[in-house]
DNA sequence: GTCTATAAATTGATAGAC
DNA sequence: GTCTATCAATTTATAGAC
């Protein structure tokens, strides 16, 4: 970890991310963000006009990161199985590094769908394009006939859900042994990949 | 819908459930719960001592309901495939009827894991017992060799995730066509079932 | 740009009449 | 049991000195 000199604005954004991700909009306090950033509360309003504005900045970032990116995995004509393998590994790895991200995004979107829709519109994010790839693989006869939307949701579900419910899993499946849970989450990368491929490959 | 005469306490609990599920603990207001119940704010404190106490009552109920119950599906020596089919159908059906339940539970548990652990302990809920059934099926050679914990999480993931992320799915996969999304969620029952069985059955 | 002081509004909770 | 009135604490936001 290199200690980099941050501008005040970057400093605020980092502190706000930490607090908003952990407590959500309703639970977060401007005072706590100021303390976390080591500055005065008024400065928050000086840089961002209101709590809402500051939140929007944080949420946009979080949402973009949460959205599945298959860009890198798509390069250079890889097979669907390779794409799935690469994506699952990269996505779970990102989620491990940002454990609060899924709860934060999912919660805020459900609590305030209307407000969020506007934020998303302004973020210029595009829907994923994996669907057509899956369809062409079905036509080619590489995989079984399956509704691409369901396949996509199946994959995402199995990546994100364990992160979302980690505290419950820890308690109920692993008797609060956090080391075992960490191992379990790591295993998901290979487990999800093989579970999916096993289900859609032609016999 | 039959209009049943409710006691004041039941009335409060119903209103509190509605508000807490939708807004979470931090977002919920005692005033709003009182309005929803058509009573005075002070009465909330008369029946339940504080906002926290009222919340605990609601959360315990929600958590119990959220926990997968395979009790009914286990009766009378059904095969694993039948158990999975019955469970997935019943669980998704329950989630459709309680769309705010998963976000509510997942969010509160992540925001305040310690507080929640106590509540869970007092609720007397037991860990699920599907694991041993899966293991015995593997020994019998009915299904492939798979880590039961991963299989269980896979199934739960694919049931719950679409409900949790419904607003995002609506926007990105269905261009905000809510009727299509409803149909999609209904399809999950059969899609998840066959996806799972397809993956674990011996070829 | 950054701080102190304070306003203005909200909210959980209680006291007390009926 | 139910209501009115009100307190006490919190919290976002602003005014103004430096």
Short mmCIF file of C-alpha atoms (C1' of nucleotides) in Angstrom, two decimals:
data_model
loop_
_atom_site.label_atom_id
_atom_site.label_comp_id
_atom_site.label_asym_id
_atom_site.label_seq_id
_atom_site.Cartn_x
_atom_site.Cartn_y
_atom_site.Cartn_z
CA UNK A 1 0.00 0.00 0.00
CA UNK A 2 1.60 3.26 -1.11
CA UNK A 3 0.34 6.33 0.72
CA UNK A 4 -0.58 8.67 -2.11
CA UNK A 5 -1.27 12.36 -1.64
CA UNK A 6 -4.96 12.93 -2.27
CA UNK A 7 -6.76 16.13 -3.08
CA UNK A 8 -9.47 17.09 -0.62
CA UNK A 9 -12.14 16.11 -3.10
CA UNK A 10 -10.66 12.66 -3.66
CA UNK A 11 -10.27 12.34 0.06
CA UNK A 12 -13.95 13.09 0.60
CA UNK A 13 -15.03 10.67 -2.10
CA UNK A 14 -13.02 7.87 -0.57
CA UNK A 15 -14.44 8.51 2.88
CA UNK A 16 -17.96 8.83 1.53
CA UNK A 17 -17.60 5.55 -0.35
CA UNK A 18 -16.51 3.78 2.80
CA UNK A 19 -19.39 5.08 4.88
CA UNK A 20 -22.16 4.89 2.26
CA UNK A 21 -21.21 1.36 1.23
CA UNK A 22 -21.30 0.17 4.80
CA UNK A 23 -24.34 2.06 6.12
CA UNK A 24 -26.41 2.94 3.09
CA UNK A 25 -27.87 6.36 2.39
CA UNK A 26 -30.27 6.42 5.33
CA UNK A 27 -27.75 5.05 7.80
CA UNK A 28 -24.84 7.25 6.73
CA UNK A 29 -24.11 10.49 8.59
CA UNK A 30 -22.35 13.49 7.10
CA UNK A 31 -20.46 13.85 10.37
CA UNK A 32 -19.09 10.34 10.08
CA UNK A 33 -17.94 10.96 6.52
CA UNK A 34 -16.21 14.15 7.64
CA UNK A 35 -14.49 12.32 10.50
CA UNK A 36 -13.44 9.52 8.17
CA UNK A 37 -11.93 12.10 5.82
CA UNK A 38 -10.37 14.01 8.70
CA UNK A 39 -11.98 17.29 7.72
CA UNK A 40 -14.78 19.56 8.80
CA UNK A 41 -18.42 18.82 8.08
CA UNK A 42 -18.94 22.11 6.26
CA UNK A 43 -16.34 21.17 3.69
CA UNK A 44 -18.54 18.34 2.50
CA UNK A 45 -21.19 20.89 1.58
CA UNK A 46 -18.60 23.13 0.03
CA UNK A 47 -17.43 20.43 -2.41
CA UNK A 48 -20.75 18.65 -2.90
CA UNK A 49 -23.83 20.67 -2.32
CA UNK A 50 -25.85 18.17 -0.32
CA UNK A 51 -25.85 14.66 1.05
CA UNK A 52 -27.86 13.57 -1.98
CA UNK A 53 -25.33 14.97 -4.43
CA UNK A 54 -22.47 13.27 -2.63
CA UNK A 55 -24.42 10.04 -2.58
CA UNK A 56 -25.11 10.19 -6.29
CA UNK A 57 -21.41 10.42 -7.03
CA UNK A 58 -20.74 7.34 -4.93
CA UNK A 59 -23.68 5.36 -6.23
CA UNK A 60 -22.87 5.92 -9.90
CA UNK A 61 -19.40 4.52 -9.38
CA UNK A 62 -20.72 1.56 -7.41
CA UNK A 63 -23.38 0.72 -9.94
CA UNK A 64 -20.96 0.79 -12.87
CA UNK A 65 -18.63 -1.52 -11.00
CA UNK A 66 -21.46 -3.86 -10.03
CA UNK A 67 -22.65 -4.25 -13.61
CA UNK A 68 -21.07 -7.33 -15.18
CA UNK A 69 -18.34 -6.44 -17.64
CA UNK A 70 -17.50 -9.12 -20.14
CA UNK A 71 -15.42 -6.81 -22.30
CA UNK A 72 -12.01 -8.29 -21.59
CA UNK A 73 -13.32 -11.84 -21.75
CA UNK A 74 -14.73 -11.23 -25.23
CA UNK A 75 -11.51 -10.35 -26.98
CA UNK A 76 -9.94 -12.64 -29.60
CA UNK A 77 -12.69 -15.11 -30.43
CA UNK A 78 -12.78 -17.20 -27.30
CA UNK A 79 -15.25 -20.04 -26.90
CA UNK A 80 -18.32 -19.52 -24.72
CA UNK A 81 -16.91 -21.86 -22.07
CA UNK A 82 -13.70 -19.84 -21.93
CA UNK A 83 -15.65 -16.60 -21.72
CA UNK A 84 -17.73 -17.94 -18.84
CA UNK A 85 -14.63 -19.18 -17.01
CA UNK A 86 -12.82 -15.88 -17.37
CA UNK A 87 -15.85 -13.84 -16.43
CA UNK A 88 -16.78 -15.83 -13.33
CA UNK A 89 -13.22 -15.69 -12.01
CA UNK A 90 -12.83 -11.97 -12.60
CA UNK A 91 -16.27 -11.07 -11.25
CA UNK A 92 -15.99 -13.08 -8.04
CA UNK A 93 -12.50 -11.70 -7.52
CA UNK A 94 -13.87 -8.16 -7.80
CA UNK A 95 -16.68 -9.00 -5.36
CA UNK A 96 -14.21 -10.39 -2.82
CA UNK A 97 -12.35 -7.10 -2.95
CA UNK A 98 -15.58 -5.09 -2.62
CA UNK A 99 -17.71 -7.10 -0.20
CA UNK A 100 -20.14 -4.27 0.59
CA UNK A 101 -20.76 -3.39 -3.05
CA UNK A 102 -23.63 -5.80 -3.82
CA UNK A 103 -25.67 -5.06 -0.68
CA UNK A 104 -25.21 -1.37 -1.21
CA UNK A 105 -26.33 -1.36 -4.84
CA UNK A 106 -29.18 -3.84 -4.40
CA UNK A 107 -30.51 -2.07 -1.34
CA UNK A 108 -30.45 1.45 -2.71
CA UNK A 109 -32.07 0.39 -5.96
CA UNK A 110 -34.93 -1.31 -4.18
CA UNK A 111 -35.46 1.46 -1.65
CA UNK A 112 -35.64 4.18 -4.24
CA UNK A 113 -36.09 2.80 -7.76
CA UNK A 114 -37.24 6.08 -9.27
CA UNK A 115 -34.38 8.18 -8.00
CA UNK A 116 -31.95 5.50 -9.09
CA UNK A 117 -33.31 5.23 -12.62
CA UNK A 118 -32.33 8.85 -13.23
CA UNK A 119 -28.84 8.30 -11.86
CA UNK A 120 -28.38 5.30 -14.11
CA UNK A 121 -29.60 7.19 -17.16
CA UNK A 122 -27.01 9.88 -16.54
CA UNK A 123 -24.26 7.32 -16.14
CA UNK A 124 -24.34 6.23 -19.78
CA UNK A 125 -24.06 2.50 -19.10
CA UNK A 126 -25.10 0.05 -21.80
CA UNK A 127 -26.92 -3.27 -21.40
CA UNK A 128 -24.78 -6.36 -21.63
CA UNK A 129 -24.35 -8.02 -25.00
CA UNK A 130 -23.63 -11.59 -23.97
CA UNK A 131 -27.09 -12.61 -25.10
CA UNK A 132 -26.31 -12.75 -28.81
CA UNK A 133 -23.18 -14.78 -28.21
CA UNK A 134 -25.16 -17.40 -26.33
CA UNK A 135 -27.79 -17.52 -29.06
CA UNK A 136 -25.21 -18.10 -31.77
CA UNK A 137 -23.62 -20.89 -29.72
CA UNK A 138 -27.01 -22.58 -29.50
CA UNK A 139 -27.41 -22.31 -33.27
CA UNK A 140 -23.93 -23.68 -33.77
CA UNK A 141 -24.92 -26.63 -31.59
CA UNK A 142 -22.18 -26.03 -29.03
CA UNK A 143 -24.57 -25.94 -26.07
CA UNK A 144 -28.11 -27.05 -25.24
CA UNK A 145 -31.11 -24.93 -26.11
CA UNK A 146 -31.56 -22.52 -23.22
CA UNK A 147 -33.08 -19.06 -22.80
CA UNK A 148 -30.01 -16.78 -22.76
CA UNK A 149 -31.57 -14.41 -20.21
CA UNK A 150 -32.04 -17.26 -17.76
CA UNK A 151 -28.50 -18.48 -18.32
CA UNK A 152 -27.06 -15.02 -17.70
CA UNK A 153 -29.10 -14.57 -14.52
CA UNK A 154 -28.11 -18.04 -13.34
CA UNK A 155 -24.43 -17.22 -13.65
CA UNK A 156 -24.72 -13.82 -11.99
CA UNK A 157 -26.89 -15.26 -9.22
CA UNK A 158 -24.33 -17.85 -8.22
CA UNK A 159 -21.52 -15.27 -8.21
CA UNK A 160 -23.24 -12.53 -6.22
CA UNK A 161 -25.61 -14.30 -3.83
CA UNK A 162 -22.93 -15.80 -1.55
CA UNK A 163 -21.40 -12.35 -1.10
CA UNK A 164 -24.78 -10.82 -0.34
CA UNK A 165 -25.65 -13.45 2.25
CA UNK A 166 -22.19 -14.06 3.62
CA UNK A 167 -23.13 -13.37 7.27
CA UNK A 168 -26.01 -15.86 7.07
CA UNK A 169 -23.90 -18.48 5.33
CA UNK A 170 -21.20 -17.99 7.93
CA UNK A 171 -23.64 -18.67 10.74
CA UNK A 172 -25.71 -21.45 9.30
CA UNK A 173 -23.43 -23.44 7.03
CA UNK A 174 -20.10 -22.89 8.76
CA UNK A 175 -20.87 -22.35 12.45
CA UNK A 176 -19.29 -18.89 12.36
CA UNK A 177 -15.91 -20.21 11.19
CA UNK A 178 -14.90 -17.25 9.02
CA UNK A 179 -11.77 -18.92 7.64
CA UNK A 180 -13.86 -21.75 6.19
CA UNK A 181 -16.22 -19.24 4.62
CA UNK A 182 -13.36 -17.41 2.95
CA UNK A 183 -12.17 -20.69 1.49
CA UNK A 184 -15.71 -21.46 0.39
CA UNK A 185 -16.02 -18.15 -1.45
CA UNK A 186 -12.71 -18.76 -3.22
CA UNK A 187 -13.94 -22.20 -4.27
CA UNK A 188 -16.97 -20.58 -5.86
CA UNK A 189 -14.85 -19.56 -8.84
CA UNK A 190 -14.27 -23.13 -9.98
CA UNK A 191 -17.53 -24.50 -8.57
CA UNK A 192 -19.77 -22.04 -10.40
CA UNK A 193 -17.84 -22.44 -13.64
CA UNK A 194 -18.09 -26.21 -13.69
CA UNK A 195 -21.69 -26.20 -12.47
CA UNK A 196 -22.72 -23.98 -15.37
CA UNK A 197 -20.72 -25.75 -18.05
CA UNK A 198 -21.93 -29.10 -16.77
CA UNK A 199 -25.50 -27.95 -17.19
CA UNK A 200 -25.33 -26.47 -20.69
CA UNK A 201 -22.81 -28.65 -22.49
CA UNK A 202 -24.14 -31.16 -24.96
CA UNK A 203 -23.80 -34.79 -23.94
CA UNK B 1 -59.54 -10.72 0.54
CA UNK B 2 -61.70 -10.92 3.64
CA UNK B 3 -61.50 -7.87 5.88
CA UNK B 4 -60.75 -9.37 9.28
CA UNK B 5 -61.07 -7.45 12.52
CA UNK B 6 -57.55 -6.97 13.89
CA UNK B 7 -56.47 -6.18 17.39
CA UNK B 8 -54.47 -2.97 17.74
CA UNK B 9 -51.30 -4.96 18.26
CA UNK B 10 -51.82 -7.02 15.11
CA UNK B 11 -52.67 -3.84 13.29
CA UNK B 12 -49.39 -2.25 14.38
CA UNK B 13 -47.37 -5.31 13.43
CA UNK B 14 -48.88 -5.35 9.96
CA UNK B 15 -48.19 -1.68 9.42
CA UNK B 16 -44.66 -2.00 10.80
CA UNK B 17 -43.96 -4.93 8.52
CA UNK B 18 -45.08 -2.94 5.51
CA UNK B 19 -42.92 0.06 6.34
CA UNK B 20 -39.83 -1.75 7.64
CA UNK B 21 -39.75 -4.15 4.68
CA UNK B 22 -39.92 -1.30 2.22
CA UNK B 23 -37.66 1.25 3.92
CA UNK B 24 -35.40 -0.72 6.24
CA UNK B 25 -34.71 0.18 9.85
CA UNK B 26 -32.86 3.42 9.13
CA UNK B 27 -35.32 4.60 6.52
CA UNK B 28 -38.47 3.74 8.45
CA UNK B 29 -40.21 6.40 10.53
CA UNK B 30 -42.38 5.71 13.56
CA UNK B 31 -44.76 8.38 12.30
CA UNK B 32 -45.21 6.55 9.01
CA UNK B 33 -45.93 3.28 10.78
CA UNK B 34 -48.50 5.03 12.94
CA UNK B 35 -50.15 6.60 9.90
CA UNK B 36 -50.17 3.26 8.10
CA UNK B 37 -51.86 1.68 11.11
CA UNK B 38 -54.27 4.60 11.45
CA UNK B 39 -53.33 5.24 15.06
CA UNK B 40 -51.32 7.65 17.16
CA UNK B 41 -47.54 7.57 17.36
CA UNK B 42 -47.57 7.18 21.14
CA UNK B 43 -49.46 3.94 20.87
CA UNK B 44 -46.49 2.37 19.14
CA UNK B 45 -44.42 3.03 22.23
CA UNK B 46 -47.20 1.80 24.46
CA UNK B 47 -47.32 -1.62 22.76
CA UNK B 48 -43.64 -1.93 21.89
CA UNK B 49 -41.24 0.01 24.00
CA UNK B 50 -39.01 1.40 21.28
CA UNK B 51 -38.38 1.42 17.56
CA UNK B 52 -35.74 -1.26 18.08
CA UNK B 53 -38.15 -3.58 19.89
CA UNK B 54 -40.76 -3.17 17.20
CA UNK B 55 -38.15 -3.82 14.55
CA UNK B 56 -36.95 -6.99 16.25
CA UNK B 57 -40.45 -8.41 16.18
CA UNK B 58 -40.69 -7.75 12.45
CA UNK B 59 -37.20 -8.95 11.62
CA UNK B 60 -37.54 -12.27 13.44
CA UNK B 61 -40.63 -13.07 11.42
CA UNK B 62 -38.97 -12.03 8.18
CA UNK B 63 -35.83 -14.01 8.84
CA UNK B 64 -37.72 -17.19 9.66
CA UNK B 65 -39.70 -16.85 6.47
CA UNK B 66 -36.59 -16.15 4.41
CA UNK B 67 -34.79 -19.26 5.65
CA UNK B 68 -35.35 -22.13 3.22
CA UNK B 69 -37.78 -24.67 4.55
CA UNK B 70 -37.58 -28.07 2.98
CA UNK B 71 -39.78 -29.68 5.62
CA UNK B 72 -42.81 -30.34 3.45
CA UNK B 73 -40.71 -31.46 0.50
CA UNK B 74 -38.97 -34.07 2.64
CA UNK B 75 -42.02 -36.07 3.63
CA UNK B 76 -42.59 -39.60 2.33
CA UNK B 77 -39.24 -40.61 0.85
CA UNK B 78 -39.15 -38.50 -2.25
CA UNK B 79 -36.17 -38.56 -4.59
CA UNK B 80 -33.67 -35.69 -4.51
CA UNK B 81 -34.89 -34.45 -7.89
CA UNK B 82 -38.46 -34.35 -6.61
CA UNK B 83 -37.38 -32.57 -3.46
CA UNK B 84 -35.52 -29.94 -5.49
CA UNK B 85 -38.48 -29.45 -7.81
CA UNK B 86 -40.93 -29.02 -4.95
CA UNK B 87 -38.64 -26.74 -2.99
CA UNK B 88 -37.77 -24.42 -5.88
CA UNK B 89 -41.41 -24.02 -6.82
CA UNK B 90 -42.57 -23.33 -3.28
CA UNK B 91 -39.69 -20.99 -2.46
CA UNK B 92 -39.98 -18.85 -5.58
CA UNK B 93 -43.74 -18.72 -5.09
CA UNK B 94 -43.19 -17.41 -1.55
CA UNK B 95 -40.69 -14.83 -2.82
CA UNK B 96 -43.11 -13.60 -5.47
CA UNK B 97 -45.66 -12.99 -2.71
CA UNK B 98 -43.06 -11.21 -0.52
CA UNK B 99 -40.92 -9.24 -2.96
CA UNK B 100 -39.39 -6.96 -0.34
CA UNK B 101 -38.44 -9.81 1.99
CA UNK B 102 -34.99 -10.69 0.57
CA UNK B 103 -33.68 -7.12 0.32
CA UNK B 104 -34.92 -6.40 3.80
CA UNK B 105 -33.28 -9.44 5.41
CA UNK B 106 -30.05 -9.27 3.44
CA UNK B 107 -29.65 -5.56 4.05
CA UNK B 108 -30.32 -5.58 7.78
CA UNK B 109 -28.02 -8.54 8.35
CA UNK B 110 -25.15 -6.85 6.56
CA UNK B 111 -25.68 -3.48 8.19
CA UNK B 112 -25.74 -4.86 11.68
CA UNK B 113 -24.45 -8.43 11.85
CA UNK B 114 -23.87 -8.42 15.62
CA UNK B 115 -27.30 -7.19 16.57
CA UNK B 116 -28.84 -9.66 14.20
CA UNK B 117 -26.92 -12.65 15.53
CA UNK B 118 -28.62 -12.18 18.88
CA UNK B 119 -32.03 -11.94 17.31
CA UNK B 120 -31.40 -15.13 15.39
CA UNK B 121 -30.26 -16.96 18.50
CA UNK B 122 -33.47 -16.00 20.27
CA UNK B 123 -35.57 -17.16 17.33
CA UNK B 124 -34.72 -20.83 17.75
CA UNK B 125 -34.19 -21.55 14.07
CA UNK B 126 -32.16 -24.60 13.11
CA UNK B 127 -29.68 -25.00 10.25
CA UNK B 128 -30.95 -26.76 7.20
CA UNK B 129 -30.52 -30.50 6.96
CA UNK B 130 -30.53 -30.99 3.19
CA UNK B 131 -26.79 -31.58 3.26
CA UNK B 132 -26.92 -35.16 4.48
CA UNK B 133 -29.56 -36.08 1.93
CA UNK B 134 -27.33 -34.84 -0.87
CA UNK B 135 -24.36 -36.76 0.49
CA UNK B 136 -26.29 -39.99 0.62
CA UNK B 137 -27.48 -39.49 -2.96
CA UNK B 138 -23.87 -39.08 -4.06
CA UNK B 139 -22.96 -42.34 -2.27
CA UNK B 140 -25.92 -44.08 -3.85
CA UNK B 141 -24.62 -42.90 -7.22
CA UNK B 142 -27.79 -41.02 -8.12
CA UNK B 143 -25.97 -37.74 -8.82
CA UNK B 144 -22.44 -36.56 -9.59
CA UNK B 145 -19.91 -35.91 -6.86
CA UNK B 146 -20.50 -32.31 -5.75
CA UNK B 147 -19.90 -30.38 -2.55
CA UNK B 148 -23.37 -30.23 -0.96
CA UNK B 149 -22.84 -26.73 0.42
CA UNK B 150 -22.11 -25.40 -3.05
CA UNK B 151 -25.13 -27.17 -4.49
CA UNK B 152 -27.40 -25.72 -1.83
CA UNK B 153 -26.04 -22.21 -2.34
CA UNK B 154 -26.38 -22.59 -6.11
CA UNK B 155 -30.05 -23.43 -5.81
CA UNK B 156 -30.81 -20.68 -3.34
CA UNK B 157 -28.84 -18.16 -5.40
CA UNK B 158 -30.85 -18.77 -8.54
CA UNK B 159 -34.14 -18.49 -6.64
CA UNK B 160 -33.45 -15.34 -4.66
CA UNK B 161 -31.13 -13.24 -6.84
CA UNK B 162 -33.71 -12.32 -9.51
CA UNK B 163 -36.04 -11.05 -6.79
CA UNK B 164 -33.27 -9.03 -5.18
CA UNK B 165 -32.23 -7.41 -8.43
CA UNK B 166 -35.62 -7.18 -10.06
CA UNK B 167 -35.44 -3.41 -10.72
CA UNK B 168 -32.06 -3.82 -12.46
CA UNK B 169 -33.22 -6.81 -14.48
CA UNK B 170 -36.32 -4.89 -15.48
CA UNK B 171 -34.27 -2.04 -16.80
CA UNK B 172 -31.39 -3.82 -18.45
CA UNK B 173 -32.77 -7.13 -19.71
CA UNK B 174 -36.36 -6.12 -20.41
CA UNK B 175 -36.33 -2.41 -21.25
CA UNK B 176 -38.64 -1.65 -18.33
CA UNK B 177 -41.39 -3.95 -19.60
CA UNK B 178 -42.72 -5.11 -16.23
CA UNK B 179 -45.11 -7.67 -17.68
CA UNK B 180 -42.23 -9.49 -19.35
CA UNK B 181 -40.30 -9.50 -16.08
CA UNK B 182 -43.23 -11.03 -14.23
CA UNK B 183 -43.37 -13.78 -16.81
CA UNK B 184 -39.61 -14.24 -16.53
CA UNK B 185 -39.79 -14.67 -12.76
CA UNK B 186 -42.55 -17.24 -13.13
CA UNK B 187 -40.42 -19.14 -15.65
CA UNK B 188 -37.64 -19.31 -13.08
CA UNK B 189 -39.46 -22.15 -11.31
CA UNK B 190 -39.00 -24.55 -14.20
CA UNK B 191 -35.77 -23.03 -15.49
CA UNK B 192 -33.90 -23.29 -12.19
CA UNK B 193 -35.17 -26.79 -11.57
CA UNK B 194 -34.04 -28.12 -14.93
CA UNK B 195 -30.78 -26.18 -14.85
CA UNK B 196 -29.85 -27.79 -11.53
CA UNK B 197 -30.94 -31.30 -12.40
CA UNK B 198 -29.19 -31.04 -15.75
CA UNK B 199 -25.97 -30.19 -13.98
CA UNK B 200 -25.93 -32.87 -11.28
CA UNK B 201 -27.57 -35.85 -12.97
CA UNK B 202 -25.30 -38.68 -14.07
CA UNK B 203 -24.96 -39.06 -17.80
"C1'" DG C 1 -10.36 26.57 1.10
"C1'" DT C 2 -11.21 25.53 5.78
"C1'" DC C 3 -13.08 26.35 10.17
"C1'" DT C 4 -16.69 27.74 14.11
"C1'" DA C 5 -21.20 28.66 15.31
"C1'" DT C 6 -25.75 28.14 14.69
"C1'" DA C 7 -30.09 27.77 12.36
"C1'" DA C 8 -34.06 24.88 11.00
"C1'" DA C 9 -36.18 20.80 10.62
"C1'" DT C 10 -36.91 16.08 11.92
"C1'" DT C 11 -37.61 12.28 15.00
"C1'" DG C 12 -37.75 8.91 18.89
"C1'" DA C 13 -39.60 9.02 23.20
"C1'" DT C 14 -42.24 10.56 27.44
"C1'" DA C 15 -45.76 13.01 30.51
"C1'" DG C 16 -50.21 13.47 31.46
"C1'" DA C 17 -55.33 14.20 30.40
"C1'" DC C 18 -59.31 11.49 29.34
"C1'" DG D 1 -56.09 2.02 25.79
"C1'" DT D 2 -55.78 6.09 23.18
"C1'" DC D 3 -54.85 10.81 22.45
"C1'" DT D 4 -52.42 15.72 22.76
"C1'" DA D 5 -48.54 18.25 23.81
"C1'" DT D 6 -43.93 18.58 24.31
"C1'" DC D 7 -39.09 17.42 25.29
"C1'" DA D 8 -34.44 16.27 24.05
"C1'" DA D 9 -31.41 14.82 20.90
"C1'" DT D 10 -29.92 14.42 16.33
"C1'" DT D 11 -28.82 15.94 11.70
"C1'" DT D 12 -28.60 18.47 7.34
"C1'" DA D 13 -27.43 22.76 5.88
"C1'" DT D 14 -25.94 27.66 5.95
"C1'" DA D 15 -23.69 32.15 7.54
"C1'" DG D 16 -19.69 34.25 8.32
"C1'" DA D 17 -14.81 34.78 10.25
"C1'" DC D 18 -10.13 33.79 8.90
#
